[in-house]
Tab-separated table of C-alpha atoms in Angstrom:
chain	number	residue	atom	x	y	z
A	1	MET	CA	-0.040	0.131	0.171
A	2	MET	CA	2.948	4.225	-1.136
A	3	ARG	CA	3.820	4.912	0.209
A	4	ILE	CA	4.969	11.200	-1.717
A	5	ALA	CA	5.022	7.104	-0.172
A	6	ALA	CA	5.607	8.543	4.265
A	7	MET	CA	8.191	8.575	2.010
A	8	THR	CA	10.610	7.177	4.349
A	9	MET	CA	12.183	4.016	5.648
A	10	LEU	CA	9.137	4.878	7.554
A	11	MET	CA	6.222	3.452	9.096
A	12	ALA	CA	3.653	4.443	7.063
A	13	ALA	CA	0.760	2.936	5.508
A	14	PRO	CA	1.922	-0.132	4.189
A	15	ALA	CA	3.918	1.078	1.784
A	16	TYR	CA	2.002	-0.432	-1.529
A	17	ALA	CA	4.371	-0.102	-4.222
A	18	GLN	CA	2.620	3.276	-5.867
A	19	ASP	CA	2.707	5.072	-2.665
A	20	PRO	CA	6.515	5.027	-1.110
A	21	PRO	CA	6.533	7.202	2.000
A	22	LEU	CA	8.678	10.309	2.484
A	23	GLU	CA	9.061	11.642	5.837
A	24	PRO	CA	9.643	15.453	6.665
A	25	PRO	CA	12.576	16.573	8.347
A	26	PRO	CA	12.444	16.020	11.761
A	27	GLU	CA	13.403	19.547	12.856
A	28	ARG	CA	9.759	20.946	12.825
A	29	ALA	CA	10.786	24.463	13.182
A	30	ARG	CA	8.874	26.568	10.572
A	31	PRO	CA	11.308	29.093	8.369
A	32	ALA	CA	11.301	32.556	9.658
A	33	GLY	CA	8.610	34.889	8.334
A	34	GLY	CA	6.129	32.259	7.796
A	35	ASP	CA	2.434	32.731	9.688
A	36	GLY	CA	2.244	28.989	10.766
A	37	TRP	CA	1.848	27.598	7.287
A	38	SER	CA	4.767	25.497	5.351
A	39	VAL	CA	5.277	24.001	2.387
A	40	THR	CA	7.590	21.603	1.388
A	41	ILE	CA	8.528	20.484	-2.381
A	42	GLY	CA	11.020	17.891	-3.981
A	43	ALA	CA	11.217	14.700	-5.424
A	44	ALA	CA	12.374	10.901	-4.925
A	45	PRO	CA	13.699	8.389	-7.264
A	46	VAL	CA	12.163	4.956	-5.718
A	47	LEU	CA	12.870	1.512	-6.466
A	48	THR	CA	9.703	-0.530	-5.916
A	49	PRO	CA	7.672	-3.751	-6.944
A	50	ALA	CA	5.947	-2.899	-10.139
A	51	TRP	CA	2.482	-3.501	-8.054
A	52	GLN	CA	1.782	-5.196	-4.499
A	53	GLY	CA	3.204	-8.453	-4.923
A	54	SER	CA	5.376	-8.094	-7.986
A	55	LYS	CA	8.511	-9.818	-8.252
A	56	GLN	CA	9.406	-7.178	-11.017
A	57	VAL	CA	11.019	-4.016	-9.902
A	58	SER	CA	10.117	-0.710	-11.395
A	59	LEU	CA	11.796	3.166	-11.057
A	60	SER	CA	9.739	5.662	-10.514
A	61	ILE	CA	10.143	9.431	-9.742
A	62	PHE	CA	7.666	10.770	-7.116
A	63	PRO	CA	7.125	14.274	-6.468
A	64	ASP	CA	7.004	15.384	-2.782
A	65	LEU	CA	4.578	18.243	-1.957
A	66	ARG	CA	3.433	18.572	1.686
A	67	ILE	CA	1.219	21.757	3.134
A	68	ALA	CA	1.027	22.037	6.925
A	69	TYR	CA	-0.639	24.505	9.333
A	70	ARG	CA	1.328	24.591	12.474
A	71	ASP	CA	1.223	21.137	14.100
A	72	VAL	CA	-2.605	21.070	13.169
A	73	LEU	CA	-3.381	20.308	9.591
A	74	PHE	CA	-1.489	18.692	7.221
A	75	ALA	CA	-1.665	17.454	3.469
A	76	SER	CA	0.341	15.413	1.252
A	77	VAL	CA	0.035	12.354	-1.027
A	78	PRO	CA	1.794	9.579	1.269
A	79	GLU	CA	0.298	11.086	4.702
A	80	GLY	CA	-3.012	11.969	3.135
A	81	ILE	CA	-5.092	14.786	4.325
A	82	GLY	CA	-5.281	15.000	8.076
A	83	TRP	CA	-6.207	16.961	11.389
A	84	ASN	CA	-4.580	16.398	14.646
A	85	ALA	CA	-7.581	17.306	16.397
A	86	ILE	CA	-6.112	15.951	20.020
A	87	ARG	CA	-2.671	17.106	20.737
A	88	ALA	CA	-1.725	16.441	24.355
A	89	ASP	CA	0.667	14.389	26.523
A	90	GLY	CA	2.348	13.047	23.586
A	91	TRP	CA	-1.017	12.016	21.718
A	92	ARG	CA	-2.175	12.934	18.250
A	93	VAL	CA	-5.591	11.771	17.055
A	94	GLY	CA	-7.948	12.914	14.496
A	95	PRO	CA	-9.275	12.087	11.103
A	96	LEU	CA	-7.622	11.241	7.727
A	97	VAL	CA	-8.105	10.860	4.410
A	98	LYS	CA	-5.815	9.046	1.885
A	99	LEU	CA	-5.413	8.387	-1.693
A	100	ARG	CA	-4.558	4.961	-3.348
A	101	PHE	CA	-3.040	4.823	-6.850
A	102	GLY	CA	-4.725	2.602	-9.338
A	103	ARG	CA	-3.573	-0.843	-10.634
A	104	ASN	CA	-2.670	-1.298	-14.289
A	105	GLU	CA	-2.722	-4.658	-15.763
A	106	ARG	CA	0.016	-3.590	-18.187
A	107	ASN	CA	2.472	-1.764	-16.233
A	108	GLY	CA	1.586	-2.264	-12.658
A	109	GLY	CA	-0.039	1.323	-12.252
A	110	SER	CA	2.630	3.710	-10.876
A	111	PRO	CA	1.569	7.245	-12.341
A	112	PHE	CA	5.124	8.304	-12.100
A	113	LEU	CA	6.893	5.399	-13.909
A	114	ILE	CA	10.336	5.950	-15.488
A	115	THR	CA	11.320	2.351	-16.683
A	116	GLY	CA	10.482	-1.084	-15.707
A	117	GLY	CA	7.006	-2.670	-14.679
A	118	SER	CA	5.324	-5.705	-15.251
A	119	ASP	CA	2.852	-7.625	-17.446
A	120	ALA	CA	2.274	-10.333	-15.033
A	121	LEU	CA	-1.239	-8.782	-14.333
A	122	LEU	CA	-2.290	-9.157	-18.021
A	123	GLY	CA	-5.745	-10.608	-18.074
A	124	MET	CA	-6.722	-9.289	-14.363
A	125	GLY	CA	-8.314	-6.133	-15.650
A	126	ASN	CA	-7.208	-2.485	-13.928
A	127	VAL	CA	-8.169	-1.162	-10.536
A	128	LYS	CA	-9.335	2.338	-10.284
A	129	ALA	CA	-7.564	4.856	-7.727
A	130	ALA	CA	-9.567	4.822	-4.566
A	131	GLY	CA	-9.890	7.207	-1.738
A	132	GLU	CA	-9.549	5.963	1.985
A	133	ALA	CA	-11.281	7.822	4.902
A	134	GLY	CA	-10.799	7.082	8.585
A	135	GLY	CA	-8.582	8.139	11.419
A	136	PHE	CA	-5.590	7.840	13.401
A	137	ALA	CA	-4.242	7.671	16.761
A	138	GLU	CA	-0.137	8.182	17.585
A	139	LYS	CA	1.557	8.268	20.807
A	140	THR	CA	5.175	9.428	21.345
A	141	PHE	CA	6.806	8.821	24.385
A	142	GLY	CA	10.188	7.909	25.807
A	143	PRO	CA	13.541	10.050	26.289
A	144	ARG	CA	12.989	12.905	23.938
A	145	ASP	CA	9.892	11.224	22.594
A	146	ARG	CA	12.088	8.691	20.739
A	147	ILE	CA	9.431	5.987	20.325
A	148	ARG	CA	6.334	6.506	18.399
A	149	LEU	CA	3.439	4.023	18.251
A	150	ARG	CA	0.570	4.823	15.327
A	151	ALA	CA	-2.574	3.015	14.426
A	152	GLU	CA	-4.875	4.041	11.260
A	153	LEU	CA	-8.042	2.587	10.367
A	154	ARG	CA	-9.451	3.620	7.004
A	155	GLN	CA	-12.901	2.582	4.834
A	156	GLY	CA	-12.156	2.585	1.290
A	157	PHE	CA	-14.300	4.120	-1.640
A	158	GLY	CA	-14.078	3.936	-5.525
A	159	GLY	CA	-11.380	1.329	-6.569
A	160	HIS	CA	-12.080	-0.898	-3.607
A	161	ARG	CA	-14.673	-0.749	-0.713
A	162	GLY	CA	-12.677	-2.730	1.930
A	163	ALA	CA	-11.390	-1.392	5.364
A	164	ILE	CA	-7.645	-1.269	6.228
A	165	ALA	CA	-5.895	-1.064	9.376
A	166	ASP	CA	-2.352	-0.169	9.777
A	167	VAL	CA	-0.213	-0.235	12.958
A	168	SER	CA	3.272	0.512	13.290
A	169	ALA	CA	6.320	1.151	15.911
A	170	THR	CA	9.144	3.559	15.304
A	171	TYR	CA	12.514	4.567	17.437
A	172	ARG	CA	14.428	7.711	16.371
A	173	ALA	CA	17.782	8.286	17.043
A	174	ARG	CA	20.409	11.280	16.396
A	175	VAL	CA	23.906	10.654	14.911
A	176	GLY	CA	25.641	13.670	14.308
A	177	ARG	CA	23.286	15.467	12.002
A	178	ALA	CA	21.471	12.924	10.783
A	179	ILE	CA	18.275	11.436	12.235
A	180	LEU	CA	17.551	7.782	12.010
A	181	SER	CA	14.364	6.182	12.338
A	182	ALA	CA	13.318	2.245	12.216
A	183	GLY	CA	10.752	-0.132	13.392
A	184	PRO	CA	8.067	-2.576	12.344
A	185	ARG	CA	4.882	-2.254	10.937
A	186	ALA	CA	1.848	-4.516	9.719
A	187	THR	CA	-1.343	-4.094	7.948
A	188	ALA	CA	-4.554	-5.892	7.947
A	189	ALA	CA	-7.375	-5.473	5.578
A	190	THR	CA	-11.228	-7.041	5.026
A	191	GLY	CA	-12.295	-9.616	2.383
A	192	ASP	CA	-13.367	-6.627	-0.019
A	193	PHE	CA	-9.885	-5.401	-0.018
A	194	MET	CA	-8.401	-8.670	-0.400
A	195	GLN	CA	-10.512	-9.682	-3.491
A	196	THR	CA	-10.057	-6.365	-5.138
A	197	TYR	CA	-6.458	-6.803	-5.351
A	198	PHE	CA	-5.675	-10.847	-4.815
A	199	GLY	CA	-8.666	-12.519	-5.454
A	200	ILE	CA	-9.520	-14.090	-8.951
A	201	ASP	CA	-12.931	-14.114	-10.260
A	202	ALA	CA	-14.567	-16.356	-13.223
A	203	GLY	CA	-13.778	-13.771	-15.848
A	204	GLN	CA	-10.072	-13.362	-14.585
A	205	SER	CA	-9.705	-16.992	-14.447
A	206	ALA	CA	-10.679	-17.441	-18.026
A	207	ARG	CA	-8.218	-14.711	-19.416
A	208	THR	CA	-5.184	-15.434	-17.318
A	209	GLY	CA	-5.646	-19.432	-16.912
A	210	LEU	CA	-5.209	-19.166	-12.870
A	211	ASP	CA	-7.879	-21.039	-10.986
A	212	ARG	CA	-10.694	-19.122	-9.241
A	213	TYR	CA	-9.386	-17.629	-5.815
A	214	ASP	CA	-11.915	-15.962	-3.349
A	215	ALA	CA	-9.576	-13.990	-0.719
A	216	ASP	CA	-10.775	-13.565	2.845
A	217	GLY	CA	-10.010	-10.831	5.050
A	218	GLY	CA	-7.124	-10.926	7.407
A	219	LEU	CA	-3.306	-9.890	7.852
A	220	LEU	CA	-2.181	-8.421	4.633
A	221	SER	CA	1.722	-7.651	5.408
A	222	TRP	CA	3.983	-7.450	8.071
A	223	GLY	CA	7.707	-6.004	7.596
A	224	VAL	CA	10.275	-3.280	8.803
A	225	GLY	CA	11.540	-0.082	7.510
A	226	GLY	CA	13.934	2.655	8.194
A	227	THR	CA	14.878	6.221	7.027
A	228	VAL	CA	18.169	8.200	7.476
A	229	VAL	CA	17.484	12.108	7.279
A	230	ARG	CA	20.515	14.363	6.781
A	231	PRO	CA	19.494	18.026	7.127
A	232	LEU	CA	21.487	20.243	4.630
A	233	ASP	CA	20.184	23.300	6.438
A	234	ARG	CA	16.772	24.533	8.166
A	235	ARG	CA	15.081	24.437	5.138
A	236	SER	CA	16.317	21.185	3.023
A	237	ALA	CA	17.172	17.727	3.630
A	238	ILE	CA	17.940	14.555	1.957
A	239	THR	CA	16.231	11.586	2.782
A	240	LEU	CA	17.471	7.741	2.370
A	241	PHE	CA	14.657	5.390	2.805
A	242	THR	CA	13.841	1.773	2.481
A	243	SER	CA	11.396	-1.043	3.737
A	244	LEU	CA	11.181	-5.011	3.669
A	245	GLU	CA	7.685	-6.417	3.726
A	246	ARG	CA	6.334	-9.975	3.669
A	247	LEU	CA	2.830	-10.451	2.138
A	248	ALA	CA	0.875	-12.859	4.548
A	249	GLY	CA	-2.275	-14.690	4.787
A	250	PRO	CA	-4.789	-14.700	1.930
A	251	ALA	CA	-2.609	-12.281	-0.021
A	252	ALA	CA	0.386	-14.800	0.093
A	253	ASP	CA	-2.020	-17.522	-0.645
A	254	SER	CA	-3.393	-16.012	-3.532
A	255	LEU	CA	-2.187	-18.018	-7.037
A	256	LEU	CA	-1.654	-14.553	-8.326
A	257	ILE	CA	1.455	-14.151	-6.146
A	258	ARG	CA	2.229	-17.952	-5.821
A	259	GLU	CA	2.536	-18.066	-9.931
A	260	ARG	CA	3.225	-14.536	-11.025
A	261	GLY	CA	4.812	-12.558	-8.001
A	262	GLN	CA	6.196	-12.900	-4.820
A	263	ALA	CA	5.544	-12.602	-1.092
A	264	THR	CA	8.421	-10.683	0.061
A	265	GLN	CA	8.497	-7.043	-1.176
A	266	PHE	CA	11.481	-4.353	-1.097
A	267	THR	CA	11.678	-1.024	-1.514
A	268	LEU	CA	14.521	1.878	-1.796
A	269	GLY	CA	14.803	5.512	-2.423
A	270	ILE	CA	16.407	8.607	-1.865
A	271	GLY	CA	14.271	12.082	-1.964
A	272	TYR	CA	15.219	15.875	-1.412
A	273	GLY	CA	12.950	18.248	0.239
A	274	PHE	CA	13.029	21.901	0.279
A	275	ARG	CA	10.772	23.880	3.137
A	276	PHE	CA	9.552	27.455	3.208
A	277	GLY	CA	6.874	29.337	5.218
A	278	LEU	CA	3.731	31.175	3.581
């Protein structure tokens, strides 16, 4: 599941292949002259599976555009649009809406594809882009708030109508001027989501030669990710990010994965971002 990305060695939403995560520089100080609003622009070349479950790799260059108002509102492709409605004692809780890019049977579906892709989905049909609306809860604690636990629950509409739950834990540390973060994450989804991306109906079976498969809900993936953020100055930073995930349960059991893909998924990228105030 992106995932522009969360784009980090981050714990963001399963990083589905189309949405790798890019995390903003940990220093959250706003540039002088800002009025509470900050904007980050940048780009990140990313190596990812061509689609979630693919064994072919693609290279995409993702734009990174983020808009935030203090510690209240935030908007970006990897993080979605959200409101920190509760901000107290290390807690952040609020509503959230995210975008999940569609899946294309001819190349995997990354809208920012440069090279690579996959034809393993031929006969499966396309999956339209989907919105996912729900909420999140996040708690930071420990010395200097180095530990972060986060959970999201979202309901899909459009390309899929399933529900998705993400949980993650992150530990952060500083080494010189660089900020390192790493930790585990996992994603679960309902049957509607699993059937959309990993199920095989009668028509798909006839076109692909794969046996029919009705996917149930359950654990979608589990894995680990990490990020190294190296600030260049107060306004810009370079971010190196990677993740290693394993499809599980109904997703891993799908003949689409067993015969045309693989359960182990690896992402690697590097991004540059520049932030300024409004």
